[in-house]
N, CA, C and O atoms as a DFTB+ gen file, in Angstrom:
480 C
 N C O
     1  1      -5.744     -10.230     -13.147
     2  2      -6.973     -10.482     -12.052
     3  2      -6.316      -9.868     -10.921
     4  3      -5.144     -10.202     -10.748
     5  1      -6.859      -8.985     -10.061
     6  2      -6.395      -8.283      -8.911
     7  2      -6.952      -8.961      -7.661
     8  3      -8.145      -9.219      -7.502
     9  1      -6.066      -9.199      -6.871
    10  2      -6.258      -9.920      -5.599
    11  2      -7.237      -8.849      -4.636
    12  3      -6.984      -7.656      -4.468
    13  1      -8.395      -9.582      -4.063
    14  2      -9.094      -8.836      -3.376
    15  2      -8.576      -8.889      -1.850
    16  3      -8.281      -9.995      -1.398
    17  1      -8.465      -7.876      -1.126
    18  2      -8.136      -7.721       0.167
    19  2      -9.257      -7.259       0.929
    20  3      -9.980      -6.341       0.541
    21  1      -9.424      -7.908       2.060
    22  2     -10.615      -7.658       3.195
    23  2     -10.363      -6.484       3.927
    24  3      -9.219      -6.033       3.890
    25  1     -11.210      -5.920       4.573
    26  2     -11.122      -4.654       5.536
    27  2      -9.908      -4.707       6.314
    28  3      -9.175      -3.719       6.366
    29  1      -9.631      -5.793       6.931
    30  2      -8.481      -5.692       7.799
    31  2      -7.411      -5.830       7.096
    32  3      -6.438      -5.202       7.514
    33  1      -7.236      -6.604       5.926
    34  2      -6.044      -6.673       5.343
    35  2      -5.661      -5.257       4.764
    36  3      -4.481      -4.908       4.727
    37  1      -6.689      -4.441       4.308
    38  2      -6.389      -3.137       3.761
    39  2      -5.891      -2.335       4.767
    40  3      -4.951      -1.603       4.456
    41  1      -6.374      -2.294       6.094
    42  2      -5.720      -1.566       7.123
    43  2      -4.587      -2.073       7.471
    44  3      -3.808      -1.203       7.861
    45  1      -4.072      -3.373       7.497
    46  2      -2.756      -3.846       7.954
    47  2      -1.517      -3.135       6.933
    48  3      -0.411      -2.685       7.234
    49  1      -2.123      -3.232       5.791
    50  2      -1.419      -2.526       4.468
    51  2      -0.999      -1.160       4.426
    52  3       0.116      -0.707       4.166
    53  1      -2.033      -0.589       4.715
    54  2      -2.364       0.732       5.072
    55  2      -1.256       1.205       6.324
    56  3      -0.538       2.204       6.278
    57  1      -1.317       0.366       7.264
    58  2      -0.707       0.750       8.607
    59  2       0.805       0.338       8.469
    60  3       1.637       0.909       9.174
    61  1       1.163      -0.599       7.616
    62  2       2.734      -1.028       7.191
    63  2       3.260       0.136       6.573
    64  3       4.365       0.597       6.856
    65  1       2.466       0.630       5.712
    66  2       3.026       1.269       4.504
    67  2       3.345       3.014       4.882
    68  3       3.931       3.840       4.183
    69  1       2.822       3.155       6.018
    70  2       2.770       4.819       6.788
    71  2       3.490       4.885       7.796
    72  3       3.677       3.921       8.538
    73  1       4.079       6.224       7.994
    74  2       4.810       6.109       9.179
    75  2       3.729       6.815      10.339
    76  3       3.084       7.843      10.132
    77  1       3.707       6.199      11.296
    78  2       2.845       6.687      12.510
    79  2       3.602       7.808      13.384
    80  3       4.606       7.672      14.083
    81  1       2.751       9.062      13.117
    82  2       3.366      10.263      13.482
    83  2       2.408      10.497      14.901
    84  3       1.186      10.617      14.821
    85  1       3.081      10.538      16.081
    86  2       2.688      10.667      17.516
    87  2       2.691      11.992      17.799
    88  3       3.757      12.418      18.242
    89  1       1.910      12.674      17.687
    90  2       1.345      14.231      18.256
    91  2       0.932      14.591      19.337
    92  3       0.858      15.765      19.702
    93  1       0.485      13.221      20.237
    94  2      -0.145      13.538      21.504
    95  2       0.461      12.365      22.339
    96  3      -0.219      11.358      22.540
    97  1       1.497      12.459      22.738
    98  2       1.921      11.129      23.345
    99  2       1.122      10.916      24.725
   100  3       0.542      11.865      25.252
   101  1       1.120       9.562      25.313
   102  2       0.393       9.409      26.541
   103  2       0.516      10.324      27.626
   104  3       1.675      10.626      27.909
   105  1      -0.325      10.802      28.253
   106  2      -0.141      11.652      29.538
   107  2      -0.421      13.168      29.191
   108  3      -0.723      13.995      30.051
   109  1      -0.295      13.442      27.886
   110  2      -0.457      14.627      27.453
   111  2      -1.557      15.393      27.585
   112  3      -2.577      14.718      27.724
   113  1      -1.757      16.839      27.593
   114  2      -3.074      17.250      27.467
   115  2      -3.676      17.699      26.064
   116  3      -2.850      18.176      25.286
   117  1      -4.588      17.644      25.761
   118  2      -5.423      18.309      24.536
   119  2      -4.815      19.761      24.314
   120  3      -4.833      20.513      25.288
   121  1      -4.342      20.165      23.260
   122  2      -3.892      21.534      23.231
   123  2      -5.058      22.351      23.253
   124  3      -4.696      23.527      23.266
   125  1      -6.329      22.243      23.264
   126  2      -7.379      23.395      23.255
   127  2      -8.178      23.128      24.764
   128  3      -8.550      24.054      25.486
   129  1      -8.361      21.680      25.081
   130  2      -9.055      21.412      26.441
   131  2      -7.892      20.682      27.397
   132  3      -7.370      19.587      27.186
   133  1      -7.658      21.512      28.405
   134  2      -6.585      21.174      29.535
   135  2      -7.191      20.074      30.084
   136  3      -6.381      19.176      30.313
   137  1      -8.549      19.771      30.435
   138  2      -8.888      18.770      31.401
   139  2      -8.635      17.165      30.446
   140  3      -8.516      16.075      31.005
   141  1      -8.601      17.347      29.128
   142  2      -8.553      16.031      28.466
   143  2      -7.236      15.591      28.391
   144  3      -6.463      16.357      27.816
   145  1      -6.787      14.550      28.829
   146  2      -5.540      13.736      29.099
   147  2      -5.351      12.602      28.299
   148  3      -6.013      11.616      28.624
   149  1      -4.412      12.477      27.075
   150  2      -4.368      11.372      26.508
   151  2      -3.896      10.029      27.250
   152  3      -2.759       9.860      27.691
   153  1      -4.874       9.164      27.315
   154  2      -4.252       7.773      28.257
   155  2      -3.203       6.933      27.362
   156  3      -2.468       6.119      27.921
   157  1      -3.134       7.153      25.866
   158  2      -2.057       6.436      25.371
   159  2      -1.563       7.201      24.005
   160  3      -2.239       8.127      23.557
   161  1      -0.511       6.829      23.449
   162  2       0.007       7.621      22.192
   163  2      -1.068       7.751      21.206
   164  3      -1.791       6.802      20.903
   165  1      -1.176       8.912      20.711
   166  2      -2.340       9.401      19.827
   167  2      -1.756      10.016      18.553
   168  3      -0.944      10.924      18.727
   169  1      -2.011       9.704      17.460
   170  2      -1.418      10.503      16.258
   171  2      -2.095      10.189      15.020
   172  3      -3.320      10.070      15.007
   173  1      -1.327      10.031      13.879
   174  2      -1.944       9.973      12.497
   175  2      -0.993       9.209      11.894
   176  3       0.148       9.128      12.348
   177  1      -1.458       8.480      10.636
   178  2      -0.752       8.051       9.669
   179  2      -0.315       8.825       8.501
   180  3      -1.119       9.324       7.713
   181  1       1.067       8.932       8.380
   182  2       1.487      10.229       7.500
   183  2       1.408       9.950       6.256
   184  3       1.896       8.876       5.904
   185  1       0.867      10.702       5.383
   186  2       0.639      10.246       3.889
   187  2      -0.801       9.764       3.678
   188  3      -1.120       9.258       2.602
   189  1      -1.444       9.871       4.413
   190  2      -2.993       9.200       4.439
   191  2      -3.901      10.206       4.547
   192  3      -3.429      11.321       4.770
   193  1      -5.206      10.093       4.436
   194  2      -6.200      11.138       4.216
   195  2      -7.380      10.612       4.798
   196  3      -7.921       9.623       4.303
   197  1      -7.857      11.218       5.867
   198  2      -9.392      10.942       6.470
   199  2     -10.172      11.768       6.153
   200  3      -9.739      12.661       5.425
   201  1     -11.624      11.810       6.563
   202  2     -12.709      12.429       6.027
   203  2     -12.290      14.059       6.247
   204  3     -12.531      14.941       5.423
   205  1     -11.705      14.227       7.361
   206  2     -11.534      15.598       7.685
   207  2     -10.242      16.436       7.062
   208  3      -9.827      17.533       7.437
   209  1      -9.763      15.641       6.063
   210  2      -8.589      16.217       5.075
   211  2      -7.081      15.919       5.735
   212  3      -6.015      16.068       5.138
   213  1      -7.251      15.464       7.108
   214  2      -6.007      15.428       7.860
   215  2      -5.677      13.790       7.733
   216  3      -6.445      13.045       7.124
   217  1      -4.547      13.349       8.325
   218  2      -4.103      12.169       8.023
   219  2      -4.968      11.254       8.901
   220  3      -5.522      11.787       9.862
   221  1      -5.193       9.633       8.639
   222  2      -5.911       9.064       9.592
   223  2      -5.350       8.839      10.805
   224  3      -4.174       8.529      10.997
   225  1      -6.355       9.024      11.784
   226  2      -5.983       9.013      13.408
   227  2      -5.668       7.611      13.795
   228  3      -6.249       6.688      13.225
   229  1      -4.854       7.407      14.654
   230  2      -4.256       6.315      15.240
   231  2      -3.876       6.188      16.593
   232  3      -3.195       7.125      17.010
   233  1      -4.137       5.263      17.409
   234  2      -4.046       5.049      18.674
   235  2      -2.659       3.952      18.893
   236  3      -2.511       3.100      18.018
   237  1      -1.997       3.974      19.667
   238  2      -0.609       2.971      19.878
   239  2      -0.782       2.371      21.278
   240  3      -0.850       3.110      22.260
   241  1      -0.846       1.189      21.365
   242  2      -1.013       0.505      22.610
   243  2       0.429      -0.204      23.030
   244  3       1.453       0.049      22.396
   245  1       0.416      -0.978      23.989
   246  2       1.736      -1.822      24.488
   247  2       2.193      -2.594      23.702
   248  3       3.406      -2.440      23.557
   249  1       1.537      -3.774      22.816
   250  2       1.892      -4.647      22.122
   251  2       3.023      -4.512      21.414
   252  3       2.940      -3.488      20.735
   253  1       4.070      -5.087      21.254
   254  2       5.566      -4.536      20.583
   255  2       5.226      -4.649      19.106
   256  3       5.872      -3.828      18.455
   257  1       4.403      -5.419      18.356
   258  2       4.155      -5.779      17.064
   259  2       3.640      -4.623      16.616
   260  3       4.177      -4.283      15.562
   261  1       2.667      -3.754      17.064
   262  2       2.000      -2.340      16.565
   263  2       0.857      -3.023      15.367
   264  3       0.417      -2.308      14.467
   265  1       0.551      -4.157      15.472
   266  2      -0.510      -4.666      14.278
   267  2      -1.938      -4.185      14.852
   268  3      -2.318      -4.057      16.016
   269  1      -2.630      -3.951      13.557
   270  2      -4.011      -3.639      13.778
   271  2      -4.903      -4.234      14.598
   272  3      -5.612      -5.066      14.031
   273  1      -5.108      -4.066      15.825
   274  2      -6.099      -4.920      16.535
   275  2      -7.488      -4.251      16.544
   276  3      -8.362      -4.944      17.066
   277  1      -7.790      -3.314      16.179
   278  2      -9.355      -2.830      15.784
   279  2      -9.315      -1.141      15.667
   280  3      -8.395      -0.329      15.569
   281  1     -10.541      -1.050      15.719
   282  2     -10.856       0.213      15.109
   283  2     -11.962       0.859      16.086
   284  3     -12.627       0.104      16.795
   285  1     -12.151       2.170      16.124
   286  2     -13.064       3.058      16.974
   287  2     -13.788       3.752      15.799
   288  3     -13.136       4.310      14.917
   289  1     -14.777       3.727      15.792
   290  2     -15.646       4.714      14.935
   291  2     -16.574       5.561      15.895
   292  3     -17.359       5.169      16.758
   293  1     -16.212       6.988      15.437
   294  2     -16.832       8.200      16.525
   295  2     -17.585       9.191      15.915
   296  3     -17.350       9.337      14.715
   297  1     -18.316       9.819      16.341
   298  2     -19.300      10.522      15.828
   299  2     -19.009      11.932      17.047
   300  3     -19.280      11.784      18.238
   301  1     -18.528      13.022      16.583
   302  2     -18.503      14.173      17.434
   303  2     -19.758      15.305      17.000
   304  3     -19.922      15.852      15.909
   305  1     -20.485      15.426      18.132
   306  2     -21.731      16.380      17.936
   307  2     -21.307      17.929      17.877
   308  3     -22.054      18.732      17.317
   309  1     -20.201      18.300      18.412
   310  2     -19.755      19.704      18.468
   311  2     -19.283      19.896      17.124
   312  3     -19.741      20.845      16.487
   313  1     -18.389      19.092      16.575
   314  2     -17.525      19.140      15.351
   315  2     -18.606      18.682      13.931
   316  3     -18.492      19.035      12.757
   317  1     -19.357      18.031      14.391
   318  2     -20.597      17.383      13.461
   319  2     -19.747      16.762      12.462
   320  3     -19.807      17.053      11.268
   321  1     -18.896      15.843      12.995
   322  2     -18.372      14.832      11.888
   323  2     -18.337      13.344      12.453
   324  3     -18.813      13.042      13.548
   325  1     -17.747      12.488      11.623
   326  2     -17.535      11.111      12.171
   327  2     -16.084      10.790      11.934
   328  3     -15.576      11.504      11.069
   329  1     -15.516      10.155      12.324
   330  2     -14.105       9.423      11.902
   331  2     -14.043       8.009      12.374
   332  3     -14.895       7.453      13.066
   333  1     -12.719       7.394      11.832
   334  2     -12.277       6.374      12.207
   335  2     -11.107       6.290      12.902
   336  3     -10.202       6.942      12.381
   337  1     -10.782       5.639      14.021
   338  2      -9.363       5.575      14.520
   339  2      -8.741       4.356      14.563
   340  3      -9.387       3.581      15.268
   341  1      -7.770       3.876      14.107
   342  2      -6.971       2.716      13.942
   343  2      -6.316       2.558      15.190
   344  3      -5.574       3.396      15.701
   345  1      -6.683       1.209      15.766
   346  2      -5.748       0.887      17.069
   347  2      -4.880      -0.153      16.628
   348  3      -5.203      -1.124      15.943
   349  1      -3.402       0.213      17.216
   350  2      -2.291      -0.437      16.819
   351  2      -1.653      -1.141      18.194
   352  3      -1.290      -0.533      19.201
   353  1      -1.624      -2.219      18.026
   354  2      -1.165      -2.882      19.030
   355  2      -1.696      -2.662      20.484
   356  3      -0.944      -2.399      21.422
   357  1      -3.083      -2.793      20.597
   358  2      -3.845      -2.478      21.591
   359  2      -4.039      -3.971      22.196
   360  3      -4.071      -4.998      21.518
   361  1      -4.175      -3.879      23.762
   362  2      -4.844      -5.020      24.265
   363  2      -6.249      -4.838      24.453
   364  3      -6.743      -3.723      24.286
   365  1      -6.942      -5.825      24.784
   366  2      -8.256      -5.688      24.917
   367  2      -8.468      -4.554      25.879
   368  3      -9.302      -3.683      25.631
   369  1      -7.812      -4.541      26.859
   370  2      -8.398      -3.382      28.123
   371  2      -7.662      -2.112      27.439
   372  3      -8.268      -1.065      27.664
   373  1      -6.778      -2.002      26.846
   374  2      -6.316      -0.594      26.086
   375  2      -7.390      -0.267      25.359
   376  3      -7.944       0.785      25.679
   377  1      -8.070      -1.196      24.006
   378  2      -8.985      -0.794      23.289
   379  2     -10.095      -0.159      24.028
   380  3     -10.647       0.901      23.733
   381  1     -10.406      -1.093      25.227
   382  2     -11.920      -0.400      26.035
   383  2     -11.399       0.955      26.720
   384  3     -12.228       1.865      26.740
   385  1     -10.428       1.158      27.157
   386  2      -9.764       2.280      27.750
   387  2     -10.062       3.711      26.760
   388  3     -10.620       4.760      27.083
   389  1      -9.485       3.318      25.497
   390  2      -9.589       4.153      24.252
   391  2     -10.865       4.461      23.874
   392  3     -11.056       5.575      23.387
   393  1     -11.877       3.616      24.014
   394  2     -13.356       3.642      23.626
   395  2     -13.892       4.669      24.670
   396  3     -14.494       5.712      24.414
   397  1     -13.550       4.166      25.922
   398  2     -14.142       5.030      27.062
   399  2     -13.856       6.401      27.027
   400  3     -14.755       7.180      27.348
   401  1     -12.572       6.901      26.637
   402  2     -11.994       8.178      26.454
   403  2     -12.884       8.928      25.397
   404  3     -13.383      10.030      25.626
   405  1     -13.038       8.246      24.236
   406  2     -13.743       8.907      23.156
   407  2     -15.533       8.933      23.703
   408  3     -16.376       9.490      23.000
   409  1     -15.801       8.431      24.678
   410  2     -17.162       8.507      24.926
   411  2     -17.253       9.451      26.341
   412  3     -18.318       9.537      26.952
   413  1     -16.316       9.983      26.684
   414  2     -16.332      10.823      27.863
   415  2     -16.574      12.196      27.595
   416  3     -16.953      12.974      28.471
   417  1     -16.369      12.519      26.415
   418  2     -16.366      14.054      26.148
   419  2     -17.391      14.381      24.884
   420  3     -18.196      13.472      24.683
   421  1     -17.474      15.266      24.197
   422  2     -18.122      15.281      22.900
   423  2     -18.817      14.448      22.195
   424  3     -19.991      14.420      21.828
   425  1     -17.480      13.444      21.995
   426  2     -17.839      12.439      21.061
   427  2     -18.559      10.974      21.387
   428  3     -18.641      10.738      22.593
   429  1     -18.893      10.336      20.832
   430  2     -19.595       8.892      21.029
   431  2     -18.611       7.955      20.014
   432  3     -18.180       8.262      18.902
   433  1     -18.404       6.691      20.792
   434  2     -17.247       6.151      20.069
   435  2     -17.992       4.605      20.150
   436  3     -18.661       4.323      21.144
   437  1     -17.825       3.643      19.041
   438  2     -18.059       2.320      19.032
   439  2     -16.768       1.496      18.705
   440  3     -16.172       1.660      17.641
   441  1     -16.374       0.642      19.619
   442  2     -15.361      -0.120      19.490
   443  2     -15.499      -1.522      18.726
   444  3     -16.176      -2.430      19.208
   445  1     -14.832      -1.647      17.532
   446  2     -14.830      -2.834      16.815
   447  2     -13.457      -3.778      16.685
   448  3     -12.714      -3.869      15.707
   449  1     -13.349      -4.463      17.993
   450  2     -12.266      -5.274      17.806
   451  2     -11.888      -6.110      16.583
   452  3     -12.797      -6.303      15.776
   453  1     -10.717      -6.625      16.325
   454  2     -10.432      -7.525      15.097
   455  2     -10.803      -8.693      15.506
   456  3     -10.425      -9.140      16.589
   457  1     -11.601      -9.348      14.687
   458  2     -11.817     -10.566      15.332
   459  2     -10.610     -11.666      14.820
   460  3      -9.953     -11.383      13.819
   461  1     -10.419     -12.628      15.383
   462  2      -9.494     -13.929      15.364
   463  2      -7.999     -13.267      15.625
   464  3      -6.948     -13.769      15.224
   465  1      -8.110     -12.137      16.319
   466  2      -6.784     -11.861      17.146
   467  2      -6.670     -11.895      18.365
   468  3      -7.542     -11.335      19.030
   469  1      -5.617     -12.531      19.001
   470  2      -5.785     -12.726      20.567
   471  2      -5.169     -11.193      21.259
   472  3      -4.035     -10.735      21.120
   473  1      -6.265     -10.636      21.993
   474  2      -5.873      -9.440      22.394
   475  2      -5.840      -9.637      23.993
   476  3      -6.847      -9.562      24.697
   477  1      -4.389      -9.929      24.521
   478  2      -4.184     -10.030      25.584
   479  2      -5.054      -9.004      26.816
   480  3      -4.807      -9.135      28.014
């Protein structure tokens, strides 16, 4: 009999088993749109696949353990796609700032914080 893992446990397992590649460090500009500056480290989980065929996107906050603290679901009208962004080690304020970042440009995002986790 296989053990059923819930959504958050699946994300924990995925995040622990993949290397986080930061290709857009905090403070850097988007490669195509110079007015977009990343507020936190942004990258992807190596060896994973998202709907766009690339690695699953992830943001890294300031909490040292790097645990999955939430997700942001985005819809981009220009690219005509929807994606999931995993939030790793993010405080409540960082999660909100990342959500605001996604809502400032062509995307719209919804923040889903992980319940039962203390987000300082």
